[in-house]
Every structure is written in structure tokens, then in C-alpha cells.
Coordinates of C-alpha atoms (C1' of nucleotides) in Angstrom, one line a residue:
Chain D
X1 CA 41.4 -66.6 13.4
X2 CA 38.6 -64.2 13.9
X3 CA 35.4 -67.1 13.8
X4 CA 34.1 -65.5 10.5
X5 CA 36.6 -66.0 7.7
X6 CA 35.1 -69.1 6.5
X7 CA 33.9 -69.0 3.2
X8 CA 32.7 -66.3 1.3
X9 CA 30.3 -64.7 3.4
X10 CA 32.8 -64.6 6.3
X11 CA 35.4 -62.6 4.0
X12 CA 33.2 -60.0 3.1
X13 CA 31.8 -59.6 6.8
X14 CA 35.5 -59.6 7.4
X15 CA 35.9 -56.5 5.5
X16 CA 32.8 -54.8 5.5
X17 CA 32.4 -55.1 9.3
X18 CA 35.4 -53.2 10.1
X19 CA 34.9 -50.7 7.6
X20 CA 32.0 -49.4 8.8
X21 CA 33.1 -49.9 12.3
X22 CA 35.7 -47.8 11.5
X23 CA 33.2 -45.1 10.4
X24 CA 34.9 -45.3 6.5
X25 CA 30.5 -45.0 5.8
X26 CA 28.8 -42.3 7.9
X27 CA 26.1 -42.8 9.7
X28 CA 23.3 -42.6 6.8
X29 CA 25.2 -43.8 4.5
X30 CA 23.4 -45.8 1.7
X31 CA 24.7 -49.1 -0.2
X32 CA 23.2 -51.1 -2.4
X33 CA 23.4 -55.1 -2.2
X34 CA 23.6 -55.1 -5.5
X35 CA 26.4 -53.0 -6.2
X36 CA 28.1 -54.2 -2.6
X37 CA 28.2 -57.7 -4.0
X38 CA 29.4 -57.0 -7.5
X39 CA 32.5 -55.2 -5.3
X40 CA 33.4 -57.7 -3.7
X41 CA 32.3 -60.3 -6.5
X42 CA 30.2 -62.7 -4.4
X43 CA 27.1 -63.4 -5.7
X44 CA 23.3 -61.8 -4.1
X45 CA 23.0 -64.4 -1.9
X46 CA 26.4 -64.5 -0.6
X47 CA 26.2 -60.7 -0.2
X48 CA 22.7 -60.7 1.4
X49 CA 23.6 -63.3 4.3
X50 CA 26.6 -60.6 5.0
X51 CA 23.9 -57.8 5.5
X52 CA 21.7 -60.2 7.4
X53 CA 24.4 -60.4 9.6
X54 CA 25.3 -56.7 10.2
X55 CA 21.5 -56.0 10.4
X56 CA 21.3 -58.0 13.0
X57 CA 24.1 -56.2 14.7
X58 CA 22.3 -53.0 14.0
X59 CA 25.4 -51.8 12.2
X60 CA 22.9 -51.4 9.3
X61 CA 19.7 -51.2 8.4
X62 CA 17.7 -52.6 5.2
X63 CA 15.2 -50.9 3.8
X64 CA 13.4 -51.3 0.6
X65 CA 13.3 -49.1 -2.4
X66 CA 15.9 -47.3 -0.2
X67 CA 18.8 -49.9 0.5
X68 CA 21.4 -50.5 3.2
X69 CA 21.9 -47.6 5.4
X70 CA 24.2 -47.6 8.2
X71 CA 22.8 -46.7 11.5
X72 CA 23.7 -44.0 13.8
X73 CA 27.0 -45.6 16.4
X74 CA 24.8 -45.5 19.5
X75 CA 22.3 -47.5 17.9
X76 CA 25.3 -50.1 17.0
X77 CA 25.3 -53.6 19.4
X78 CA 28.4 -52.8 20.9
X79 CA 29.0 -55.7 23.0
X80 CA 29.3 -58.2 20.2
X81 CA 32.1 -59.7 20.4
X82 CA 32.7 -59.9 16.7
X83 CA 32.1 -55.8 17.0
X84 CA 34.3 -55.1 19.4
X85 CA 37.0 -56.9 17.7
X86 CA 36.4 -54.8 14.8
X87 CA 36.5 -51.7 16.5
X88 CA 39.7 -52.4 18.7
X89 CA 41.2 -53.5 15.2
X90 CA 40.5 -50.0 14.1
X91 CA 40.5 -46.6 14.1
X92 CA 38.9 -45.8 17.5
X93 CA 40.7 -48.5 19.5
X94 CA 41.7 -45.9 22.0
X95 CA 37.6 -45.2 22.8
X96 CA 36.9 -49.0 22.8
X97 CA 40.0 -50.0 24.8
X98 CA 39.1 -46.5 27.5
X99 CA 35.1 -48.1 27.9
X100 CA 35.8 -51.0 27.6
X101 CA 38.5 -50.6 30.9
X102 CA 35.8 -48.7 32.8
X103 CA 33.3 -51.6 32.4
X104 CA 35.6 -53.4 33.6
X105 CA 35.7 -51.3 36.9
X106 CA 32.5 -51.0 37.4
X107 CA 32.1 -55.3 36.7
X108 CA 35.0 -57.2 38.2
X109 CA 34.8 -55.8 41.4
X110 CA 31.3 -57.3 42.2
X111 CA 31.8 -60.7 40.0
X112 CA 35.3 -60.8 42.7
X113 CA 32.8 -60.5 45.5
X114 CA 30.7 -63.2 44.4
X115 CA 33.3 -65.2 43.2
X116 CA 34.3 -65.1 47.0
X117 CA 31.2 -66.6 48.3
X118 CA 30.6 -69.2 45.0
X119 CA 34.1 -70.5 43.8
X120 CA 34.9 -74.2 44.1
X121 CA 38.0 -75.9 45.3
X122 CA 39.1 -76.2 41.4
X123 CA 38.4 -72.4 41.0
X124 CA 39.8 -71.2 44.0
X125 CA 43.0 -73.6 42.5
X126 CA 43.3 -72.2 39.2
X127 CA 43.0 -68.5 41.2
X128 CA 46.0 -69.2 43.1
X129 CA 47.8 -70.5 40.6
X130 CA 47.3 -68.0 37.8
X131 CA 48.2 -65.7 40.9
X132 CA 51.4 -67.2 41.3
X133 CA 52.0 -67.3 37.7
X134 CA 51.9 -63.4 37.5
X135 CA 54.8 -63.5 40.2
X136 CA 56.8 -65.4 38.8
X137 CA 56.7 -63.8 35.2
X138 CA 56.3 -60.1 36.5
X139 CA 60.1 -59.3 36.4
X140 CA 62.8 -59.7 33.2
X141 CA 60.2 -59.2 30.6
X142 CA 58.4 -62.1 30.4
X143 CA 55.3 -60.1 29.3
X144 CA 54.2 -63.0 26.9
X145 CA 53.2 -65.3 30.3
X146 CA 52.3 -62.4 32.4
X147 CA 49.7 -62.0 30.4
X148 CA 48.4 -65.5 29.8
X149 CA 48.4 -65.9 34.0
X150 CA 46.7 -62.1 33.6
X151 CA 44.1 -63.2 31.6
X152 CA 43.5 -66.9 33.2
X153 CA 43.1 -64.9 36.9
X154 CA 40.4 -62.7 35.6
X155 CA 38.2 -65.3 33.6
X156 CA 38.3 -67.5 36.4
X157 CA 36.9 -64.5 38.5
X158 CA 34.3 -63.9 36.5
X159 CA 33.6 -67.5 35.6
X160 CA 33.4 -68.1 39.4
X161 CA 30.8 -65.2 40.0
X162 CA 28.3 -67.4 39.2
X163 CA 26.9 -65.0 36.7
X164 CA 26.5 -65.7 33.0
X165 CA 26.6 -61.8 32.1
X166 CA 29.9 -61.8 33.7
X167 CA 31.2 -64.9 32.5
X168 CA 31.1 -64.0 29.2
X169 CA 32.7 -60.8 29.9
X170 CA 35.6 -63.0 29.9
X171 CA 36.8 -62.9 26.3
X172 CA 36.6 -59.0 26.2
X173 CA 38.8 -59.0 29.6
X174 CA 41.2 -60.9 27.7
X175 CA 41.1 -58.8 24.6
X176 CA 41.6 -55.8 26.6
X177 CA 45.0 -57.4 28.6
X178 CA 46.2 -58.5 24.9
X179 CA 46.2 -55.0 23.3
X180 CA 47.9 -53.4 26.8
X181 CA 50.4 -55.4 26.8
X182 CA 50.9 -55.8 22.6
X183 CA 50.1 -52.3 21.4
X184 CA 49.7 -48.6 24.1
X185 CA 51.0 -49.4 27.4
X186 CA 53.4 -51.6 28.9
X187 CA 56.8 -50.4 30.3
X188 CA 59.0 -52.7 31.1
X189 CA 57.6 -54.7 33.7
X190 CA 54.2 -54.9 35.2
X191 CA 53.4 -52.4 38.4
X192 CA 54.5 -54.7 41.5
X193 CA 51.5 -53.4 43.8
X194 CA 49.5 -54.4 40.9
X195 CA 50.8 -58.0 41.0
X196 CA 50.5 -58.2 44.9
X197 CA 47.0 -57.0 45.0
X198 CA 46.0 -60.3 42.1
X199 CA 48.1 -62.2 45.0
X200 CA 45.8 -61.0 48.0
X201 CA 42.5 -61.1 45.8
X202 CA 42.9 -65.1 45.4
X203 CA 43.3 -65.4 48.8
X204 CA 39.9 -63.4 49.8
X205 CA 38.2 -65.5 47.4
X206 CA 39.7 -68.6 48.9
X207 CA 38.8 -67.2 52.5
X208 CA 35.5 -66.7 51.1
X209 CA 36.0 -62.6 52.5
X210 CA 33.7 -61.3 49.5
X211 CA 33.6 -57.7 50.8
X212 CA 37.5 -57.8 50.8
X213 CA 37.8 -59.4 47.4
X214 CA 35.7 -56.8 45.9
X215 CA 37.7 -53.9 47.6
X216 CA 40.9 -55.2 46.7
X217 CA 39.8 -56.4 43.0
X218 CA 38.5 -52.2 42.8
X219 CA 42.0 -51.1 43.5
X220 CA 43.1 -53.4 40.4
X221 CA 40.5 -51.7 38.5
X222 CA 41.6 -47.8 39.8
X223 CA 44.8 -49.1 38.6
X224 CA 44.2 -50.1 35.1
X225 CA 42.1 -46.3 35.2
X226 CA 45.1 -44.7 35.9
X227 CA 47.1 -46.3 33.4
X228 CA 44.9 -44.8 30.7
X229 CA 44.8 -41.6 32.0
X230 CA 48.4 -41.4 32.4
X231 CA 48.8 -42.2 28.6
X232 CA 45.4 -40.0 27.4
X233 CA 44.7 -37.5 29.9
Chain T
X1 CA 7.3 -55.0 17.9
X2 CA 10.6 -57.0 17.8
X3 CA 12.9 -55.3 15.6
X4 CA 13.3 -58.6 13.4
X5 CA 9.8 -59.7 12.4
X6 CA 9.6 -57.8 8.8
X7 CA 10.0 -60.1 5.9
X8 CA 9.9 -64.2 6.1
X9 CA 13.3 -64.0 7.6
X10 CA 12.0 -62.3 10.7
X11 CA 9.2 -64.2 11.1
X12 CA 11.8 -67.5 11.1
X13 CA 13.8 -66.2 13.8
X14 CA 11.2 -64.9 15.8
X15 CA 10.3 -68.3 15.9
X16 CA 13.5 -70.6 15.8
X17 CA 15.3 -68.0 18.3
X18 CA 12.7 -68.4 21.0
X19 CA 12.6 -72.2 20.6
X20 CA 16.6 -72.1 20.9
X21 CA 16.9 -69.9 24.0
X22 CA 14.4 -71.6 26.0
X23 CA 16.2 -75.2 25.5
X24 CA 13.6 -77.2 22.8
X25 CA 17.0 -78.1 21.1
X26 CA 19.6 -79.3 23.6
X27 CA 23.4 -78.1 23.0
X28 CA 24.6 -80.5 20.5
X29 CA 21.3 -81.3 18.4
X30 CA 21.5 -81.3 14.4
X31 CA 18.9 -79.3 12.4
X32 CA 19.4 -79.2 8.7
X33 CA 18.9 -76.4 6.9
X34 CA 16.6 -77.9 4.0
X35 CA 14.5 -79.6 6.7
X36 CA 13.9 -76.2 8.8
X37 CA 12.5 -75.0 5.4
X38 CA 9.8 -76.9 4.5
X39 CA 8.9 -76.8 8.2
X40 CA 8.6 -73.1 7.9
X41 CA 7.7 -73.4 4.0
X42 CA 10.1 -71.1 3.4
X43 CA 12.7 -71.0 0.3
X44 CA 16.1 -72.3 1.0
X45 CA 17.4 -68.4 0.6
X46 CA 15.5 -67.3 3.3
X47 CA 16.4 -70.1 5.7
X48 CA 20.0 -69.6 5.3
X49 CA 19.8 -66.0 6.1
X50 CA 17.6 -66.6 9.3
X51 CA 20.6 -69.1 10.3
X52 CA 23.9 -66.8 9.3
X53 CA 22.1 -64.4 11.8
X54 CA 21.7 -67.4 14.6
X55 CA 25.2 -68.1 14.2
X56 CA 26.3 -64.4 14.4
X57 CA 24.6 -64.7 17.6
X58 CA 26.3 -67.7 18.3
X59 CA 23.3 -70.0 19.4
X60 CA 24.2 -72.4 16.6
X61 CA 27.2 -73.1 14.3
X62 CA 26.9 -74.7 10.7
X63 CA 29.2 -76.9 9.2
X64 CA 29.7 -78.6 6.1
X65 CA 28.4 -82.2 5.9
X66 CA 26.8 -82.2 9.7
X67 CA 24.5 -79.7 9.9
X68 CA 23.3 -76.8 11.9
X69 CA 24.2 -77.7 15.9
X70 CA 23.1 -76.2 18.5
X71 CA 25.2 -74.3 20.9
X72 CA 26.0 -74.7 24.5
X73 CA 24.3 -71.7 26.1
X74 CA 27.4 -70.9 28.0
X75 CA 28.9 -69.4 24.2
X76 CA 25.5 -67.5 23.4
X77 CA 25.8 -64.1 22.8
X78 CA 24.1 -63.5 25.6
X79 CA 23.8 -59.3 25.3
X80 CA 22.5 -59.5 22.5
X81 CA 19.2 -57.7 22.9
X82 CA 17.0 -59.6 20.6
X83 CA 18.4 -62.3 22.7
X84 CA 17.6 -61.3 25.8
X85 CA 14.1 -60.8 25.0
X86 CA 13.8 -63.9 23.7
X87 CA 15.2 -65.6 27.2
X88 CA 12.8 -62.9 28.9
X89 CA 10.0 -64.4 27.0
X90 CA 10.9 -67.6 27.8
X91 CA 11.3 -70.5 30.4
X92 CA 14.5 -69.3 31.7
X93 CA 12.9 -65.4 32.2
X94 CA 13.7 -65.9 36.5
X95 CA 17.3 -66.5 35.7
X96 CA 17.7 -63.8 33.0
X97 CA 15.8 -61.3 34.8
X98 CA 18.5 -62.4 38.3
X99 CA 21.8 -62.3 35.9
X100 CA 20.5 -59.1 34.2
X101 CA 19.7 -57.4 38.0
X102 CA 23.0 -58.5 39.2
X103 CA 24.9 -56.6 36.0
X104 CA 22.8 -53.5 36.4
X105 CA 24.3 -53.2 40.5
X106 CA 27.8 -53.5 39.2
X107 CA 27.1 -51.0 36.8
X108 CA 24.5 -48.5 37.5
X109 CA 26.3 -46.9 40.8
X110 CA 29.8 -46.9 38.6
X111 CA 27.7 -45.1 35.9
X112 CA 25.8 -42.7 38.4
X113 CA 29.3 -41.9 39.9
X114 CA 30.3 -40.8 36.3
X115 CA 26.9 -38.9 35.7
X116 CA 27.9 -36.4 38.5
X117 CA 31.0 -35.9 36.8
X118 CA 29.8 -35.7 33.0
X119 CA 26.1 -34.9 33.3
X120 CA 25.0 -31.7 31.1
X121 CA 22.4 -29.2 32.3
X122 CA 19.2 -30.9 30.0
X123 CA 20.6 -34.6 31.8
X124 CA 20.3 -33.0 35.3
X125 CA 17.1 -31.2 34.5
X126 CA 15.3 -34.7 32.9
X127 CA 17.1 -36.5 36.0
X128 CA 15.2 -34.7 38.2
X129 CA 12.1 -33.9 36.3
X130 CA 12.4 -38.3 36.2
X131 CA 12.4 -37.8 40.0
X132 CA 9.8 -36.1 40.7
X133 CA 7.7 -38.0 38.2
X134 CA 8.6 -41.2 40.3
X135 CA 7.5 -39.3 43.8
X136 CA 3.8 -38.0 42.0
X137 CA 3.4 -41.8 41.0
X138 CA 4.3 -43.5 44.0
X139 CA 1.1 -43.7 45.4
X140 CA -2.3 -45.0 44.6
X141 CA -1.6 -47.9 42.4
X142 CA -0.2 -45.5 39.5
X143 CA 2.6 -48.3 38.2
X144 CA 2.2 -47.5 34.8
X145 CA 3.6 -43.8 35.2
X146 CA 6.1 -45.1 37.9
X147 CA 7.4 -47.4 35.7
X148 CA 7.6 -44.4 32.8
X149 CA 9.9 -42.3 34.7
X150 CA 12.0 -45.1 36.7
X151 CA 13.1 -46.2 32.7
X152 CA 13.6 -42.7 32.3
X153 CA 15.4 -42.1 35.3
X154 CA 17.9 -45.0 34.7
X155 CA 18.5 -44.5 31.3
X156 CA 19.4 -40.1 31.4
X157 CA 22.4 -42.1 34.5
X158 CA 23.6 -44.5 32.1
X159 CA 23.7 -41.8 28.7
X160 CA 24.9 -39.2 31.5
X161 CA 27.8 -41.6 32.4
X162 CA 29.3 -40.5 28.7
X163 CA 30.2 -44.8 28.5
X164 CA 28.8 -46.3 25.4
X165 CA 28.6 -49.8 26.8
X166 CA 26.9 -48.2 29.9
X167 CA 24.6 -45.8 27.6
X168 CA 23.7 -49.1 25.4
X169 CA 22.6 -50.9 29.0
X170 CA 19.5 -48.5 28.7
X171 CA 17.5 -50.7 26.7
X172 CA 18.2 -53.8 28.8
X173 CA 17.4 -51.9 32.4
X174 CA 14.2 -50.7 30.2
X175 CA 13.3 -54.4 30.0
X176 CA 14.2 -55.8 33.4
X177 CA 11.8 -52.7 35.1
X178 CA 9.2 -53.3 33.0
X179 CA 9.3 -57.0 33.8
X180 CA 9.2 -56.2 37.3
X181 CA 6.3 -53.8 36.9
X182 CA 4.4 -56.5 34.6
X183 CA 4.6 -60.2 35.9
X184 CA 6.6 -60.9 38.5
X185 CA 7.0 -58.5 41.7
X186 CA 5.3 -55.1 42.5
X187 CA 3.3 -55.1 45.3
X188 CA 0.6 -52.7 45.4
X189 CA 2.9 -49.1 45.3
X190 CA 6.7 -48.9 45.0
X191 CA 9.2 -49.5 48.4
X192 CA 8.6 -45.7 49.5
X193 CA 12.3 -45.7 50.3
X194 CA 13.7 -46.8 47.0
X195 CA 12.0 -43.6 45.4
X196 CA 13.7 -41.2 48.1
X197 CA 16.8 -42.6 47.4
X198 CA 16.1 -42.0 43.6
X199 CA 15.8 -37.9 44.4
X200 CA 18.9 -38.2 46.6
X201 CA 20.7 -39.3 43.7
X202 CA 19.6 -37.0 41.3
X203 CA 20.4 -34.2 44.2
X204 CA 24.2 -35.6 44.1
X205 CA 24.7 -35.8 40.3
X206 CA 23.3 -32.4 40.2
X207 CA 25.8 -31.2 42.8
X208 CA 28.4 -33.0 40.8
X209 CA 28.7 -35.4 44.4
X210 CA 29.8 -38.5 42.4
X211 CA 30.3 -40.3 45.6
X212 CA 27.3 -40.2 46.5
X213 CA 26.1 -40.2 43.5
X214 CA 27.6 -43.9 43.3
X215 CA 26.8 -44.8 47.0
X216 CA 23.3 -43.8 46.7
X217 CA 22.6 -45.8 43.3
X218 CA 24.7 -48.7 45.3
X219 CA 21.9 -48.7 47.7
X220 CA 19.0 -49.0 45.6
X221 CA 20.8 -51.5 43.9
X222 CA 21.1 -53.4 46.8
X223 CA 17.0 -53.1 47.4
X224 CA 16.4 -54.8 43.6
X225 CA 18.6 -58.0 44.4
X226 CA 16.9 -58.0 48.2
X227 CA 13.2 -58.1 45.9
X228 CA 15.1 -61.1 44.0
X229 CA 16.2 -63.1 46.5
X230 CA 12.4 -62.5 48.8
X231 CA 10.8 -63.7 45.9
X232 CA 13.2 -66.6 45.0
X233 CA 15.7 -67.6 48.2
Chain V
dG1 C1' -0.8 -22.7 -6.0
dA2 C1' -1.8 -26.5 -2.8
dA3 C1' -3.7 -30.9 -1.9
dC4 C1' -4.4 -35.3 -3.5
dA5 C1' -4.6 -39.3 -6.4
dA6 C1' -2.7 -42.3 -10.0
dC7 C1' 1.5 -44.2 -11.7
dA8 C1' 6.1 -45.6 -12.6
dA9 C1' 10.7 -46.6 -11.1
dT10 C1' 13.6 -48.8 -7.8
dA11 C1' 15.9 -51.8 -4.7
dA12 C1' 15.0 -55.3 -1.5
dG13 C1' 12.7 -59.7 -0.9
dT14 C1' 11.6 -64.3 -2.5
dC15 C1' 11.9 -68.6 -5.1
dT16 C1' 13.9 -72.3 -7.9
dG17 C1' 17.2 -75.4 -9.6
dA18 C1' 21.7 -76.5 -10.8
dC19 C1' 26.2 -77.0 -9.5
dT20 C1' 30.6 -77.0 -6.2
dT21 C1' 33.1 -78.1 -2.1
dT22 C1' 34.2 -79.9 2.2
dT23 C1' 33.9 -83.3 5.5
dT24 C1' 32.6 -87.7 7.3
dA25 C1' 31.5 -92.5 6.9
dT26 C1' 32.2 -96.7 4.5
dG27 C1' 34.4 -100.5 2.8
dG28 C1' 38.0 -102.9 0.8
dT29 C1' 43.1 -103.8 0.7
dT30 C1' 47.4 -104.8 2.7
Chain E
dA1 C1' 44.6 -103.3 13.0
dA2 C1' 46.0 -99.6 9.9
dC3 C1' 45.4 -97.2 5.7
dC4 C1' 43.8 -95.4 1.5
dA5 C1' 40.3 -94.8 -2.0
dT6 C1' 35.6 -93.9 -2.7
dA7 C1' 31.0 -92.4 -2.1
dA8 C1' 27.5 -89.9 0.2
dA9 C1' 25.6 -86.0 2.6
dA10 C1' 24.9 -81.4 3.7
dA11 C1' 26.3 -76.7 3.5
dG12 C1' 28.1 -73.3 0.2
dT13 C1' 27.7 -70.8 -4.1
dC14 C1' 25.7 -69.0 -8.3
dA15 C1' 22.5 -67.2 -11.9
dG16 C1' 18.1 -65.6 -13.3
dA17 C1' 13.4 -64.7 -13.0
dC18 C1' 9.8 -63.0 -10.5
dT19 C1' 7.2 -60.3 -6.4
dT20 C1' 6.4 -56.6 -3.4
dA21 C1' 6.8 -52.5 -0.8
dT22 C1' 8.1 -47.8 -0.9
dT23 C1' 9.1 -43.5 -2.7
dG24 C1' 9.3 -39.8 -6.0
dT25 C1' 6.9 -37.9 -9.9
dT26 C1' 3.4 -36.6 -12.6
dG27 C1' -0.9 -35.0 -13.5
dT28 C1' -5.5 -33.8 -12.0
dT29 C1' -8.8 -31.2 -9.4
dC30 C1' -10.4 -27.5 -6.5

DNA sequence: GAACAACAATAAGTCTGACTTTTTATGGTT
DNA sequence: AACCATAAAAAGTCAGACTTATTGTTGTTC
């Protein structure tokens, strides 16, 4: 599933990844390659490319004479996708799914307004229909294709922003809609203002009416605030 | 400089990354691991750990009998900050430098609206002490000092904000100013209105006024993307 | 006793060569 | 034309030897 469990060296990222994620080694923490790959009985190499990788992510940093530390959280690259899977797979999923909501806020909003002013004819399409989509599943618990429509509205949105930042926000959105709807919140059915307001953001975008595409796509956004606060205040 | 040129490896990527992001390989080319060494005359070892991190940052992918290929830039990792400044660095800097302006006015006035909420006393105080360095550099060709307390400015909003993925945006608003400052725009001193706006904004996150906190920061958003588009229509 | 220089220990970094495994292309058979 | 066996290619893995930078220690000197 997750694009690093082939061979070897994906396993161990696998499991080494979340585990510091997860903050199981604090911040200064020292391992040893050495010892890290006889654990997990891999050989050097395979164990080096794994710390490679996790350098690179600034999870940890290698130093010689000294070893493998792990850095300091703020200092971690948190918008890796791989990390942010990690971390919603773990321990502090709440604080990852909570900032990861209020980038959200703060980004679909504007990508909605450009998306307004740079969709095409096949974007504006796919808007409407993923729209439409939500309606029809928002009622009888059909949460499984809610969510697929949910998550097809919003990468379109962001894919028709014209910006590449936001586009590939696109995956996180989705991640973030998955774990609503398969772990914390979730009643029954989806909030029907919430539906109608996916409704009337299509059609600003397919008006071309950026400004109200952005202030409708915000109240989404106050929405999906609210939700978190109402189940972590 | 670049946190990844210590050791062979770094010195590989520094290289190979660059040529990636700026296009020398077009999405779909074959490299080949043993052929990339002797070009760098570097062991096999080292080459394979120069790639795993590539591929962590999904620029390429390897596969068994085919080869390294070359992603399509739309599935780059593309905040990854070594990446960035490899794009910054390179043929596509205009682009990166418009994508990475047009994140920071989705963000920035969400995160100053936060700051006014969250902000400690020592934030406020630097906020303002950021201020008022702007204002004593504003005039008389003193960009280098600007420049200091504008990163310093924007980065106290985004920590303030008490959002990791905002607080981790620091580094990347750090690069897009100093860009500004250093090739492209910047006339002789900095838009005297622009500055203003920046004391007005540390007035409201002071006052805990995170409206205005957020409309304020809006507004001198909206004066970086009107430098953009006068430079590039 | 403090400052400093020489040294030794340590863990990462590098290289080499042999071997394994997966995947794709080839070519022959029905 | 469809299918299966085979071969080739490139990444993946491993083991071992060697190099190098860094740090802690020891010992010398003032």
C-alpha cells in the first residue's frame, strides 16, 4: 500500500519511520546503523539507504563518531507525504488531523477562488458531478461514496487552481476526509448545509464568480473547524 | 550551505537534484544506476543512497530490470525544501517563486489571524521590535536590513500561529523574500505602504484583533502577487 | 590547576566484488 | 496468433575490508 514496502529497505523505513514519528525515540536520541541493522537483520547497506532516507526528511540526523540522532519535531519535514501518513497512523493523529484541517482553511478557500477564474469545461464537469454525487449519497449511510465524491470535489478544486503547491495538497485533503469519516467523527450522515454549500461552490466556479467560490468554499472550511472543536475543545 | 553537501552522497545530489528539477531529464527518461556512477566516479554504495533519497522525494522511481525513471513533475514532492531550492536555483525559479507567493497569501493572513489569538508576550515584543526594524530600514537603499527583519517579521506570524505546517512555512517565506530582495524585483526602497501595513499588523496581533490581524496580512498579500503579476502579466 | 597538544577509540563513510531476484524481452512451439 | 520456456538486464542484497572525521582522554607544560 503505503509506496515504500518494497524490498528491504522499504520494510524497515516502514517501521522505523513511524516509530520515531510517533516519538517512541526522543528528540536526541542516538542509534547506531550498525546495531539498527543487525535489529532488523538487513545488512549495512540496506540499513544505510533507510537513514539516507529519513535524513533527508530531517527525521534524523548522521553524524560521525556520534551516530543517528533524531532531530528535534519542528525541525522534522512535515509535509511529506510519506510523514504525514506516519504520523496520522500514530500516536498524535489528533494534532496532525487538527493542523492539518486548519491548512486546509486557510488553502482551499483561495485555490476555490482561482479555480473559479482557471477551470476548464472538463473541470468545471467533474465539479458538478462529484457535487451531485455527495447528494445523492449524503442520506442512508452511504458514507463509503460520500466520501469518494468528497474527496474527488476537493482535488478537482485544487487541481483547477492552477497552482502546483495546491495541487498536490490533494492527497493530504483526501487523507484527511478518509480518517473523518473511518476513525473520530462521523454521525450518521453528513451535515446537509455542508452538502449544499459543495453544491453552490461548483456552481461559482462554473460561473467563474471567484470571490463567491472563495467565501462559500471558507464556510466549508469553518465547518470542518467546528467539527474538531466540537469533539476536542 | 545546502544541508546535503557533506560526504560524496551530498555532493551527488546536489548535482543530479538540480539537473532533475530544472528539466535536463524529461519525465519518463532511464538513468541507470551503475552508469550515474562512473559519471560521478563514485562507488555503487554511494549512488544508491543518493537515489533512495531522489525517490523519497519522488523525482524518480527505480525499478527492477528498467532503471531509474524520471518522474512527471506534477508527483514531485514539491515542499520539500531542498527541493524548492533547487527549483529556485533553477530555470523554473519565475514559476516557483509565483506558486510559492500564491501559498504564502492563502496562508500568512490565516496564520496572522491565529497569532493574535495564540501569540505570547516575547512573539509580540519581536513582532514589533521586527516592525520597527522594517520602518528604520525603509529608506535609503538599506535592503539588506529590510530584508533581515521582514524574514523575521513573517516567520514570529507563522511560529505565533501555534500550526506546525504554518511554523515550518518559515523557511520557505525566508527564501521567496530573499529572492525578491536579490534578483528579481526591488526597486530602489520598499512600497512605503507595505511596511505601514506591516506595523498595523503587529498593532492587531498585539491587541489580540485577529480580524484584523488576518485582513491586514490579506492586504499585503495582495501587494506581493500585484509585484508578480507587474513584473510578469 | 588550567590550558593545550598528542593520541587513541569510535562510528559513519566509502569501495569492491560476488551473488540473488524480479521483470521484461526474445524466440520457438503449437 | 497465442502461449510458454528461457535468457538477459538491471536493481537489490550481502559481507568484509579499509578510510576518515570527530570526540574524549591522556599527558605535558606553564
Amino acid at each position: 500500500m503505503s509506496t515504500s514496502d518494497r524490498g528491504l529497505h522499504g520494510h524497515v523505513l516502514g517501521t522505523l519511520g513511524p516509530a520515531i514519528t510517533a516519538g517512541e525515540y526522543p528528540p536526541g536520541s542516538v542509534l547506531r546503523t550498525d546495531e539498527l541493522a543487525q535489529r532488523f537483520e538487513v545488512s549495512r547497506s540496506v540499513m544505510r539507504e533507510a537513514v539516507r532516507v529519513l535524513e533527508s526528511m530531517h527525521l534524523v540526523e548522521s553524524r560521525r563518531r556520534v551516530g543517528v540522532t533524531v532531530r528535534p519535531k519542528a525541525e522534522w519535514n512535515v509535509y511529506d507525504p510519506q510523514v504525514i501518513r506516519w504520523r496520522l497512523a500514530g500516536a498524535d493523529r489528533p494534532q496532525q488531523l487538527r493542523s492539518l484541517t486548519v491548512l486546509r482553511s486557510a488553502v482551499e478557500p483561495v485555490a476555490a477562488g482561482l479555480a473559479a477564474r482557471f477551470a476548464t469545461a472538463e473541470q468545471c464537469a467533474k465539479l458538478t458531478e462529484s457535487a451531485l454525487g455527495m447528494v445523492a449519497n449524503s442520506r442512508g449511510h452511504r458514507l463509503e461514496g460520500y466520501l469518494l465524491h468528497d474527496v474527488a470535489f476537493h482535488r478537482v478544486i485544487l487541481e483547477a487552481s492552477g497552482n502546483e503547491m495546491f495541487a498536490r495538497l490533494g492527497d493530504v485533503v483526501a487523507e484527511v476526509l478518509a480518517g473523518r469519516t473511518h476513525h473520530e467523527i462521523m454521525f450518521d450522515d453528513p451535515d446537509p448545509a455542508a452538502v449544499t454549500l459543495h453544491v453552490r461552490v461548483a456552481e461559482a466556479v462554473r460561473e467563474g464568480d471567484g470571490e463567491r467560490a472563495e467565501r462559500l468554499t471558507r464556510e466549508i472550511a469553518v465547518g470542518a473547524l467546528q467539527e474538531l472543536d466540537v469533539l476536542a475543545p
